[in-house]
XYZ file of C-alpha atoms in Angstrom:
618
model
C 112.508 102.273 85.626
C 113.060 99.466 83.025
C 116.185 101.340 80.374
C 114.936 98.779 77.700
C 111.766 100.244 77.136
C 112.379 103.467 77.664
C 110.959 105.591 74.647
C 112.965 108.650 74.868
C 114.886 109.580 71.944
C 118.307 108.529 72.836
C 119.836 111.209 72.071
C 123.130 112.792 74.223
C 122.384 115.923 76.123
C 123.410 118.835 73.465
C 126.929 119.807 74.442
C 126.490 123.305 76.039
C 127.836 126.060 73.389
C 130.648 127.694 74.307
C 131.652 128.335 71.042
C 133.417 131.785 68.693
C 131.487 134.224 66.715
C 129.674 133.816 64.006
C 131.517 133.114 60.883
C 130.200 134.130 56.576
C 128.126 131.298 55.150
C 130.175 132.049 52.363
C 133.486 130.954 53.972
C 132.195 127.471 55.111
C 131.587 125.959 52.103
C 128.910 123.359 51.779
C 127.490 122.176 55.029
C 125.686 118.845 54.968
C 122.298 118.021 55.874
C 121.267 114.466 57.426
C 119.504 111.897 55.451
C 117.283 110.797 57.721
C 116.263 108.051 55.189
C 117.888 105.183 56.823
C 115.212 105.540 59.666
C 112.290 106.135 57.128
C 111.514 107.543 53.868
C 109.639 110.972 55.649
C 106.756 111.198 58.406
C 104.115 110.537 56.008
C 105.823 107.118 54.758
C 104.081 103.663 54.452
C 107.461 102.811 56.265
C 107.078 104.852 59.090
C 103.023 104.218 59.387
C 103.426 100.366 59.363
C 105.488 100.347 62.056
C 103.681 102.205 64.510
C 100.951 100.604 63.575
C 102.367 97.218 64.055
C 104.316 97.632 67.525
C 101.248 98.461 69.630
C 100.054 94.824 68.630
C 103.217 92.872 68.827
C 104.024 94.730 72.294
C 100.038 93.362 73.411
C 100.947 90.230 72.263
C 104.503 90.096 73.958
C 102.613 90.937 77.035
C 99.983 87.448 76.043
C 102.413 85.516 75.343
C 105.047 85.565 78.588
C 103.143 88.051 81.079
C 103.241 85.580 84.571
C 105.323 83.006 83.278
C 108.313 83.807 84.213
C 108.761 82.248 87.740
C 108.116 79.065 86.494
C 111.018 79.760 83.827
C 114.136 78.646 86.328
C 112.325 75.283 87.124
C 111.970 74.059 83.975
C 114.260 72.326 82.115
C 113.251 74.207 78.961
C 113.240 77.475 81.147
C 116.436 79.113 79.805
C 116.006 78.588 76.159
C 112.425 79.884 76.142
C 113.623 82.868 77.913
C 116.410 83.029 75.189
C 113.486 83.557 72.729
C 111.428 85.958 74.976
C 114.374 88.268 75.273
C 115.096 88.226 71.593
C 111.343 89.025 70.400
C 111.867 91.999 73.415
C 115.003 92.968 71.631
C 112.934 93.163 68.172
C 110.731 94.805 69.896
C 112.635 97.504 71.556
C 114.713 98.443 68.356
C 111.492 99.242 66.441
C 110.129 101.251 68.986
C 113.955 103.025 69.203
C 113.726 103.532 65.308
C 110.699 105.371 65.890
C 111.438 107.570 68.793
C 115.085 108.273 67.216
C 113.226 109.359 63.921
C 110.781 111.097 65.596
C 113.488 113.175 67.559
C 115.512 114.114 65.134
C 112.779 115.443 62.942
C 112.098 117.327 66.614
C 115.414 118.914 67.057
C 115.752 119.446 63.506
C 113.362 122.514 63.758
C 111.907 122.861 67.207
C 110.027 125.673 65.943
C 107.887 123.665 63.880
C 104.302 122.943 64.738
C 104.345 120.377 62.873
C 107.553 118.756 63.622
C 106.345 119.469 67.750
C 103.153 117.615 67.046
C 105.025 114.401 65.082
C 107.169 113.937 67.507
C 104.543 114.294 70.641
C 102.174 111.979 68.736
C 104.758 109.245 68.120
C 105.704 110.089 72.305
C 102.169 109.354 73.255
C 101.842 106.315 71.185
C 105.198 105.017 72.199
C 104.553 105.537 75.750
C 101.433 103.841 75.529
C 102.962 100.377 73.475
C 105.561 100.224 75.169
C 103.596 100.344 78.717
C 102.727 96.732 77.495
C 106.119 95.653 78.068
C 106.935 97.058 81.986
C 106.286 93.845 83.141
C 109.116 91.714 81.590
C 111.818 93.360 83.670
C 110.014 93.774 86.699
C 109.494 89.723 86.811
C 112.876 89.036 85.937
C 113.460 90.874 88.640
C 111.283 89.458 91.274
C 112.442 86.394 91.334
C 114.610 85.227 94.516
C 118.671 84.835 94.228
C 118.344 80.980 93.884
C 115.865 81.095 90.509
C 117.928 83.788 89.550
C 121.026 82.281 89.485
C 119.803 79.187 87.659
C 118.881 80.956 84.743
C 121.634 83.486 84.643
C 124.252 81.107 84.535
C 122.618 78.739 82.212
C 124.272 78.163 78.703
C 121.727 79.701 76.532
C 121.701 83.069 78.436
C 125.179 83.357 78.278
C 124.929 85.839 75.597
C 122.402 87.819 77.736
C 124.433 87.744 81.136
C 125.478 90.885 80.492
C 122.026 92.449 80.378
C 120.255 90.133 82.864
C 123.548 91.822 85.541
C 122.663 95.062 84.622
C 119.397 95.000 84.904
C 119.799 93.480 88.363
C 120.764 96.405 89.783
C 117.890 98.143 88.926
C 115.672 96.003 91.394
C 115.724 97.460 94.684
C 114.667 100.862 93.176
C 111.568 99.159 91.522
C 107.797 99.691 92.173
C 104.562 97.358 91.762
C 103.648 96.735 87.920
C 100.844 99.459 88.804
C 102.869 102.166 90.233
C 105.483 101.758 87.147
C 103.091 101.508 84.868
C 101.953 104.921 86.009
C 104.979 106.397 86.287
C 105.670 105.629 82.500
C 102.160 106.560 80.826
C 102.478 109.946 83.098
C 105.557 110.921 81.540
C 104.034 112.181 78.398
C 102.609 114.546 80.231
C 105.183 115.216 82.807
C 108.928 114.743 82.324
C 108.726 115.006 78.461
C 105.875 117.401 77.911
C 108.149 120.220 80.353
C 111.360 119.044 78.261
C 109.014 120.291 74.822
C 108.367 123.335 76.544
C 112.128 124.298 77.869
C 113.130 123.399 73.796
C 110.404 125.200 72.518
C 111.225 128.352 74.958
C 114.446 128.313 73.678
C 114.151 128.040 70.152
C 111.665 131.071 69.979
C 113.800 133.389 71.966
C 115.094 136.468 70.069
C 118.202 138.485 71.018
C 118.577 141.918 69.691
C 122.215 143.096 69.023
C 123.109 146.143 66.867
C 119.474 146.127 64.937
C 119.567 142.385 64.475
C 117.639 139.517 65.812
C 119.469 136.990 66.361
C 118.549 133.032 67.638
C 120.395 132.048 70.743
C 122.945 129.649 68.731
C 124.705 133.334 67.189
C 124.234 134.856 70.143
C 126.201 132.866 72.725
C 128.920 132.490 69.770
C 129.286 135.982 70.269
C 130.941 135.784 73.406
C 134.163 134.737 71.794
C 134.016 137.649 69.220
C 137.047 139.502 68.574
C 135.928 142.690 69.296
C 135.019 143.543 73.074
C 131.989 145.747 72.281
C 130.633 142.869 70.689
C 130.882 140.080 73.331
C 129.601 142.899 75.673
C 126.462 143.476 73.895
C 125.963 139.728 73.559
C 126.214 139.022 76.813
C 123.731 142.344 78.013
C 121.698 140.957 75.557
C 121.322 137.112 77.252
C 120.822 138.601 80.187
C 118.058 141.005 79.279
C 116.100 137.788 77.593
C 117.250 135.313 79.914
C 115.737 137.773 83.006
C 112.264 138.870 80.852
C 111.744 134.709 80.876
C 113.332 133.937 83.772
C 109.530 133.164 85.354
C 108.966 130.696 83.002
C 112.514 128.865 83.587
C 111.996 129.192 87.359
C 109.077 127.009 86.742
C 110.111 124.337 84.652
C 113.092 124.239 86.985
C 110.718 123.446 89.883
C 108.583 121.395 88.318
C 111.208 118.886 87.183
C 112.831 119.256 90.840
C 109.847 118.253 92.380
C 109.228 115.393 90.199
C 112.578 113.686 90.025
C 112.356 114.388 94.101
C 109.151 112.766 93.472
C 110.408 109.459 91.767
C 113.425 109.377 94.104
C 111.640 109.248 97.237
C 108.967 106.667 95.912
C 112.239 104.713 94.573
C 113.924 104.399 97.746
C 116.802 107.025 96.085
C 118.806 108.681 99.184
C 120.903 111.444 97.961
C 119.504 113.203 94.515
C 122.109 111.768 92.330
C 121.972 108.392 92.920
C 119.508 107.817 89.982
C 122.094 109.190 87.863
C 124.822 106.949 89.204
C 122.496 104.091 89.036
C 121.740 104.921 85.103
C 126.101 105.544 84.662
C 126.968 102.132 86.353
C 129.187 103.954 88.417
C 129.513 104.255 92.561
C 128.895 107.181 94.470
C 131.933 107.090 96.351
C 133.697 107.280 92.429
C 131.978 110.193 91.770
C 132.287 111.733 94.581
C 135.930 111.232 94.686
C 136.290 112.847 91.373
C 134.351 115.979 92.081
C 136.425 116.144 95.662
C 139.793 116.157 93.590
C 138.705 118.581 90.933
C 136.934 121.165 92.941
C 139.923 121.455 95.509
C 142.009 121.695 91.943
C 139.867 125.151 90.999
C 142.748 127.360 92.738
C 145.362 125.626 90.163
C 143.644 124.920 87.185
C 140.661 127.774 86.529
C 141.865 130.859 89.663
C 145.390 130.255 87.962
C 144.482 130.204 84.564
C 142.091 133.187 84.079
C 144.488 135.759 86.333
C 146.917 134.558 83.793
C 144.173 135.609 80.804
C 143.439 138.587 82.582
C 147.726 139.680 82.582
C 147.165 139.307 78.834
C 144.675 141.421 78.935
C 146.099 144.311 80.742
C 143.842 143.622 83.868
C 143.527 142.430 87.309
C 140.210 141.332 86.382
C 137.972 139.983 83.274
C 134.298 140.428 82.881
C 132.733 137.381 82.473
C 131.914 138.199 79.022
C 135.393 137.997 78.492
C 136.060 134.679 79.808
C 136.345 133.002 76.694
C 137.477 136.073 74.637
C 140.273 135.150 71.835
C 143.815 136.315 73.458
C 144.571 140.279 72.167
C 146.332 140.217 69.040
C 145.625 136.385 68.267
C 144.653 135.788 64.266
C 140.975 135.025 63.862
C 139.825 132.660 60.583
C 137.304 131.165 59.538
C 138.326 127.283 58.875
C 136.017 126.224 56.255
C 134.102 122.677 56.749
C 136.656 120.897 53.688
C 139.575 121.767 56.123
C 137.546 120.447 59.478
C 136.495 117.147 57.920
C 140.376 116.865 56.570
C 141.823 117.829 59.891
C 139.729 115.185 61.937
C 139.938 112.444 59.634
C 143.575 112.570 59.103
C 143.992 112.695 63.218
C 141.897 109.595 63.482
C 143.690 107.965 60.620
C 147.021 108.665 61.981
C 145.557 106.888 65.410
C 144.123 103.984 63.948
C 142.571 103.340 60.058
C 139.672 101.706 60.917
C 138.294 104.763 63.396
C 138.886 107.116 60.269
C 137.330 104.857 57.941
C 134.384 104.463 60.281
C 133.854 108.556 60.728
C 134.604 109.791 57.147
C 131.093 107.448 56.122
C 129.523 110.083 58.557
C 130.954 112.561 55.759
C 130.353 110.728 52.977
C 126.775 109.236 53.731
C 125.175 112.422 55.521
C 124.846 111.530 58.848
C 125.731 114.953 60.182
C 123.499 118.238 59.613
C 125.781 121.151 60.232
C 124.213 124.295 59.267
C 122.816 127.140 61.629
C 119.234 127.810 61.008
C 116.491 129.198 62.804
C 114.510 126.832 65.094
C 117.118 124.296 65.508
C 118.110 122.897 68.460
C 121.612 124.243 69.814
C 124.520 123.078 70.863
C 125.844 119.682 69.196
C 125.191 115.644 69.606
C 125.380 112.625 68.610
C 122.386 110.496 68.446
C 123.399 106.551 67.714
C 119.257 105.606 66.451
C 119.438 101.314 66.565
C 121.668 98.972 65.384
C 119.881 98.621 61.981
C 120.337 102.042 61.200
C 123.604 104.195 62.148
C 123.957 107.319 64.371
C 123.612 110.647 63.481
C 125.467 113.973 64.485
C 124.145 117.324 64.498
C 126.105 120.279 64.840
C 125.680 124.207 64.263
C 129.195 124.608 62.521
C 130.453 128.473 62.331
C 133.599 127.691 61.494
C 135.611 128.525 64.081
C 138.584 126.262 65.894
C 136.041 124.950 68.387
C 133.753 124.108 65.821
C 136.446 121.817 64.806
C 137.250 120.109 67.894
C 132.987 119.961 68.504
C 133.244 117.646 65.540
C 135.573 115.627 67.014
C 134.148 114.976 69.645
C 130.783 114.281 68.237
C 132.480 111.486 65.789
C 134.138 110.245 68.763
C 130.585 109.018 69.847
C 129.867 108.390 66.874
C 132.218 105.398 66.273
C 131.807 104.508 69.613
C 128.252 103.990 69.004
C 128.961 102.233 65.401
C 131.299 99.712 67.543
C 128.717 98.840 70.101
C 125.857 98.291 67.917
C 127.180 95.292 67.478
C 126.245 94.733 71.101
C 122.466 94.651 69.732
C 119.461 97.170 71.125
C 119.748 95.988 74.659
C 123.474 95.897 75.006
C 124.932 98.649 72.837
C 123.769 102.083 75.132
C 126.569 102.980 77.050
C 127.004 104.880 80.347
C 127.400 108.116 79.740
C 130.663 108.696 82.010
C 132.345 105.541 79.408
C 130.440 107.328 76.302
C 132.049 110.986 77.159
C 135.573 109.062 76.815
C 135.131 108.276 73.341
C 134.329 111.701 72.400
C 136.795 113.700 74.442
C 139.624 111.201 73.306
C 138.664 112.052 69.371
C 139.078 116.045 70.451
C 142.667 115.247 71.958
C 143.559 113.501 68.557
C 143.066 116.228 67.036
C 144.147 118.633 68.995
C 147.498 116.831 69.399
C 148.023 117.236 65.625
C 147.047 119.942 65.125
C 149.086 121.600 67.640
C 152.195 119.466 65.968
C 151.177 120.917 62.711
C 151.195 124.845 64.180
C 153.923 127.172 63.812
C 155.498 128.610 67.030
C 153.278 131.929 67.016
C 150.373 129.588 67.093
C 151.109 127.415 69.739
C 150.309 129.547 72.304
C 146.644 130.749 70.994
C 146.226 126.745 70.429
C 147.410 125.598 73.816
C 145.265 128.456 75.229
C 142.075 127.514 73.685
C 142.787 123.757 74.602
C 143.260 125.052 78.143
C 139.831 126.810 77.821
C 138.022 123.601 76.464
C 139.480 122.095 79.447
C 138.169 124.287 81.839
C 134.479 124.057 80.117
C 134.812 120.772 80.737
C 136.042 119.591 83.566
C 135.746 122.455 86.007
C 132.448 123.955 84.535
C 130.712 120.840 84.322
C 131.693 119.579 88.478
C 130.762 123.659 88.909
C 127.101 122.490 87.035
C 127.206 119.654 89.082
C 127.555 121.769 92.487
C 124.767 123.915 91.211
C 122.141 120.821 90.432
C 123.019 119.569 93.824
C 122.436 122.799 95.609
C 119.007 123.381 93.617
C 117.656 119.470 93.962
C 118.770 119.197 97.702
C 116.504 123.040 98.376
C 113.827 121.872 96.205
C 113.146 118.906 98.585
C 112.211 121.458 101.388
C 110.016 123.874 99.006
C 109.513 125.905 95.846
C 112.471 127.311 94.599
C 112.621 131.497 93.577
C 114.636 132.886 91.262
C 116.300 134.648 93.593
C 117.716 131.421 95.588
C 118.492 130.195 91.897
C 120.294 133.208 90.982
C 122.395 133.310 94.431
C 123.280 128.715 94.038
C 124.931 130.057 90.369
C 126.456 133.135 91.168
C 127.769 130.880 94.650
C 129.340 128.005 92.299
C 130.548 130.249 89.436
C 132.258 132.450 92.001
C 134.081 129.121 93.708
C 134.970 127.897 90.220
C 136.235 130.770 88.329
C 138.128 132.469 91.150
C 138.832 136.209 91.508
C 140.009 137.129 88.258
C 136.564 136.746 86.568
C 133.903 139.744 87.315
C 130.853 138.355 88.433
C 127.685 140.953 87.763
C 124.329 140.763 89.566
C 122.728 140.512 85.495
C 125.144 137.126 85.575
C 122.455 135.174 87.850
C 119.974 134.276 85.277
C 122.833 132.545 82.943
C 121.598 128.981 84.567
C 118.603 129.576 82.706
C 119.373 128.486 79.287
C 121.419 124.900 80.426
C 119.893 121.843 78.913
C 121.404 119.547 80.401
C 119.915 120.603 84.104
C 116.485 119.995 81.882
C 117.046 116.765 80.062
C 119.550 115.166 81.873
C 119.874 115.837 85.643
C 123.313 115.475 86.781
C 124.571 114.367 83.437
C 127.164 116.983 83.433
C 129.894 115.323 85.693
C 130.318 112.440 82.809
C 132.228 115.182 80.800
C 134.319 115.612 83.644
C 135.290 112.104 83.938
C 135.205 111.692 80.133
C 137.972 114.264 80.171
C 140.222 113.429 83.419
C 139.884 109.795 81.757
C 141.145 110.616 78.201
C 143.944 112.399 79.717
C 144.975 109.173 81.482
C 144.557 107.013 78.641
C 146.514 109.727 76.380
C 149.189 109.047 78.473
C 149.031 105.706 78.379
C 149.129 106.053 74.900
C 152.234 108.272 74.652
C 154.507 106.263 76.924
C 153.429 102.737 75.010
C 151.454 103.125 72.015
C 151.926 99.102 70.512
C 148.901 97.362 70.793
C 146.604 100.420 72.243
C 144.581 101.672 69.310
C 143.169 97.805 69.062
C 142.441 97.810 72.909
C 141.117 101.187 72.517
C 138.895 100.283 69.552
C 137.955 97.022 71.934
C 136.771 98.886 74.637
C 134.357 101.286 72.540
C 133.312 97.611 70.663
C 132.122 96.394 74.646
C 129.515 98.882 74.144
C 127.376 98.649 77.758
C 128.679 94.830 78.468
C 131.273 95.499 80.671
C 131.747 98.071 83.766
C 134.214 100.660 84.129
C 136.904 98.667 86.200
C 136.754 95.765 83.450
C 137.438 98.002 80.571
C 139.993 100.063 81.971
C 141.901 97.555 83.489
C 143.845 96.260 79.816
C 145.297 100.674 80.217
C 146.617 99.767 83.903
C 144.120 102.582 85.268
C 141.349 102.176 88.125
C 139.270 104.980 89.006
C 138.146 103.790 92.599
C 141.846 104.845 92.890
C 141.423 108.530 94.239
C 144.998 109.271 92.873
C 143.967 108.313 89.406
C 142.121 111.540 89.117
C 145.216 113.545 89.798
C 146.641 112.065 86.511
C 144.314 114.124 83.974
C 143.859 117.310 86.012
C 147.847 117.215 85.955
C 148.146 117.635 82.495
C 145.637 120.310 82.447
C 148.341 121.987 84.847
C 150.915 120.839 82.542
C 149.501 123.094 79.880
C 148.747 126.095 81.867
C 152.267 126.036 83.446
C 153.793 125.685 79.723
C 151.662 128.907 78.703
C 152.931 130.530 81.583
C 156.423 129.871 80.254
C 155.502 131.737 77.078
C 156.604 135.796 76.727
C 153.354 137.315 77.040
């Protein structure tokens, strides 16, 4: 249960593509690869070797030194500063074994399709797991002991720094097991959790899609869906489903599997409903969440129903396939925006917010911390991965050069100088939830979208305000949509095994409620849950981009109506890092999402946009 020593790479869930067709390599320019060097030299390096070989001793030894000791911590007078010192050597401790994993992963998800890039990053899993199991017991003490002892050496001076972390971690003990029974949980995760999360990525990368006498990865493939040309996007999308359905047994499976585990957990945990492990990990309350998905879901009839049977009246029809969902308007210019003109277009949006946020991203340019390039094998989709505090974060993206590309690399350097701010937090402190780290990113793609849309000329406006509306969609009703469907498939899972069938009829059920009537729903449209990773890695991550997004749009407006003072506040906030809960670092903006009416505030500029394109001649 213990976040600290978890040994997961911690990487973001990949942000689901939903991205234009596939642009000339040509066109692009030169698109960066990482240097990974920061982490270690390669996987064969002296480096890399001497740690691992190091941190399974000094996590024994942590485990010698303080392993039942700490009740007797909060009744000596030297109790708080020797627990200073224990939590610092834990902190050493956890950022090595974080350098590790994060290397490890990204030489994963670098090429997936790699046997040897699979086996170095399952070996340094299986030797992670098993240091690290060394260390289960420092929380779990902490833990046990009663309010009084507690409180002693929480609100002694020399944890001050730590209060923080010794808070959060509180909350973690009612859902906590015996040593044993945790200790179990962890070492079986290499071959549970993880080992079914290799084979979904693994799946994945290997499937082949054959359009028009090519075989293409998935990556191309889903980018065809926002193709110009309607033959195109249909044979894309026959395609997916054809692949999606001939594998559909094995995704059934996983599906299950990881069901039934988390089901599982939750049960021995004392977790009642099947998200609560996912609030638990976001620092947020149910009642939050659920208030959020409450307003946006009863929103669907003015924000998604309105906005695609507006689409569709471009179109000519009184009803899209959903191939055509995220087709580019008819007669709307299609170029390829090479990755010079991206990297100027974000930069100078940040800059014009605040210097210091530009100056922090353009050293992911100018230092390669981002690998961009399509290529067979590699993970898809786009994240940003912040490594430890000694290093700096990395962001991978599969750039094709199309407008979405661009705002997929703002929002990727939005968490990536949030997570450059908040390492100064440290290794224990500088994670944040993921509902607070979506608000970074989301709020870098409104920069730039905002001047960019300054910078169009009229005729553009409207294909610009249309995509933005689009982006909106994908992300706030899509992902509560997602969220429907993981509740639907974790809550049936609890009473048996799941067919593909039942799967098939929770999506179609959830897509149909979200997308409304103007969107053509086909039978060969069940499978499309399939190929989600975030229902894989992260259950119920998906309603953080949701809040991320309703939350930006608050902020923006914040911003607009008194911008003095609220870049540094901003930049403050990102700086806190995983110190402070939502409430605390949205109060300085005047905002309070316990407040159900604070939700209204982003999904009303969502309206605002629709009802503007709605103003335009068609």
């Amino acid at each position: 249960m213990s976040r600290a020593v978890s040994v997961t790479s911690r990487l973001s869930a990949p942000r689901s593509p939903e991205k234009a067709g596939a642009g000339v390599a040509s066109e692009l320019g030169d698109l960066p690869r990482w240097d990974l060097s920061a982490l270690y030299p390669g996987m064969d390096s002296d480096a890399y070797r001497a740690d691992f070989d190091s941190i399974e001793g000094r996590c024994a030894d942590f485990a010698d030194a303080w392993r039942g000791r700490i009740a007797t911590l909060a009744g000596d007078a030297s109790g708080p500063g020797e627990l200073d010192r224990a939590i610092r050597a834990f902190e050493t401790i956890s950022e090595t074994l974080g350098r590790i994993m994060s290397y490890a992963g990204l030489i994963y998800f670098g090429d997936t399709s790699a046997p040897a890039h699979a086996k170095f990053y399952g070996d340094a899993q299986e030797r992670a797991t098993a240091a690290s199991a060394h260390l289960l017991f420092f929380q779990l003490e902490l833990n046990r002991l009663d309010d009084a002892a507690w409180g002693r050496l929480r609100n002694s001076p020399e944890l001050a720094h730590w209060r923080p972390w010794l808070d959060d971690m509180r909350k973690e003990k009612p859902y906590e097991l015996s040593d044993d029974l945790e200790r179990l949980f962890h070492e079986k995760s290499v071959t549970g959790v993880s080992a079914w999360n290799r084979l979904f990525d693994e799946t994945i990368a290997a499937l082949r899609f054959e359009i028009d006498g090519a075989s293409l990865s998935i990556e191309p493939t889903l980018n065809l869906l926002q193709d110009a040309a309607p033959e195109k996007r249909k044979a894309a999308a026959a395609a997916l489903g054809k692949v999606f359905s001939d594998n559909i047994r094995t995704f059934t499976l996983i599906t299950n599997t990881l069901a039934k585990d988390k089901d599982i957990s939750d049960r021995w945990r004392g977790f009642s409903d099947v998200a609560d492990a996912r609030h638990l990990a976001n620092r947020v309350e149910r009642e939050v969440v659920d208030a959020m998905v409450a307003a946006v879901r009863d929103a669907y009839p003015r924000l998604s129903h309105r906005y695609y049977r507006l689409k569709a009246r471009w179109f000519g029809k009184e009803q899209l396939d959903y191939w055509d969902r995220n087709a580019p308007l008819p007669k709307a210019a299609q170029r390829t925006i090479g990755w010079d003109e991206a990297r100027d277009t974000v930069l100078s949006a940040y800059g014009e917010f605040t210097p210091e946020m530009e100056r922090i991203a353009r050293r992911f340019f100018d230092e390669n911390w981002i690998d961009a390039p399509v290529r067979p094998g590699k993970a898809p989709g786009a994240f940003a991965h912040p490594t430890v505090p000694s290093a700096h974060p990395y962001v991978m993206l599969n750039y094709l050069g199309k407008p979405r590309d661009v705002m997929t690399l703002a929002h990727e350097l939005g968490h990536g100088v949030h997570q450059v701010l908040a390492a100064r937090q440290g290794a224990l402190m500088a994670p944040t939830p993921l509902t607070l780290a979506e608000t970074a990113s989301v709020f870098g793609e409104m920069l730039t979208f905002r001047r960019m849309l300054d910078a169009a000329p009229p005729q553009e406006r409207k294909v610009m305000l249309a995509a933005k509306v689009e982006d909106m969609i994908n992300t706030v009703v899509r992902q509560i949509a997602f969220y429907s469907f993981e509740r639907k498939v974790h809550e049936a899972r609890r009473q048996g095994e799941l067919t593909s069938e039942q799967l098939a009829a929770f999506w179609l059920e959830v897509q149909e409620e979200s997308l409304g009537p103007a969107i053509r729903l086909g039978d060969d449209y069940g499978v499309w849950w399939a190929y989600i990773p975030h229902f894989i890695h992260s259950p119920f991550y998906v309603y953080a981009y949701a809040f991320g997004d309703c939350l930006v749009n608050s902020l923006y407006g914040v911003y607009q109506n008194a911008r003095e003072g609220f870049a540094e506040r901003y930049l403050e906030m990102l700086a806190a890092g995983g110190t402070r809960h939502h409430s605390e670092l949205l109060a300085p903006f005047g905002l309070n999402a316990a407040d159900p009416a604070f939700w209204q505030i982003g999904l009303g500029m969502i309206e605002g946009f629709i009802a503007e394109l709605e103003s335009l001649p068609d």
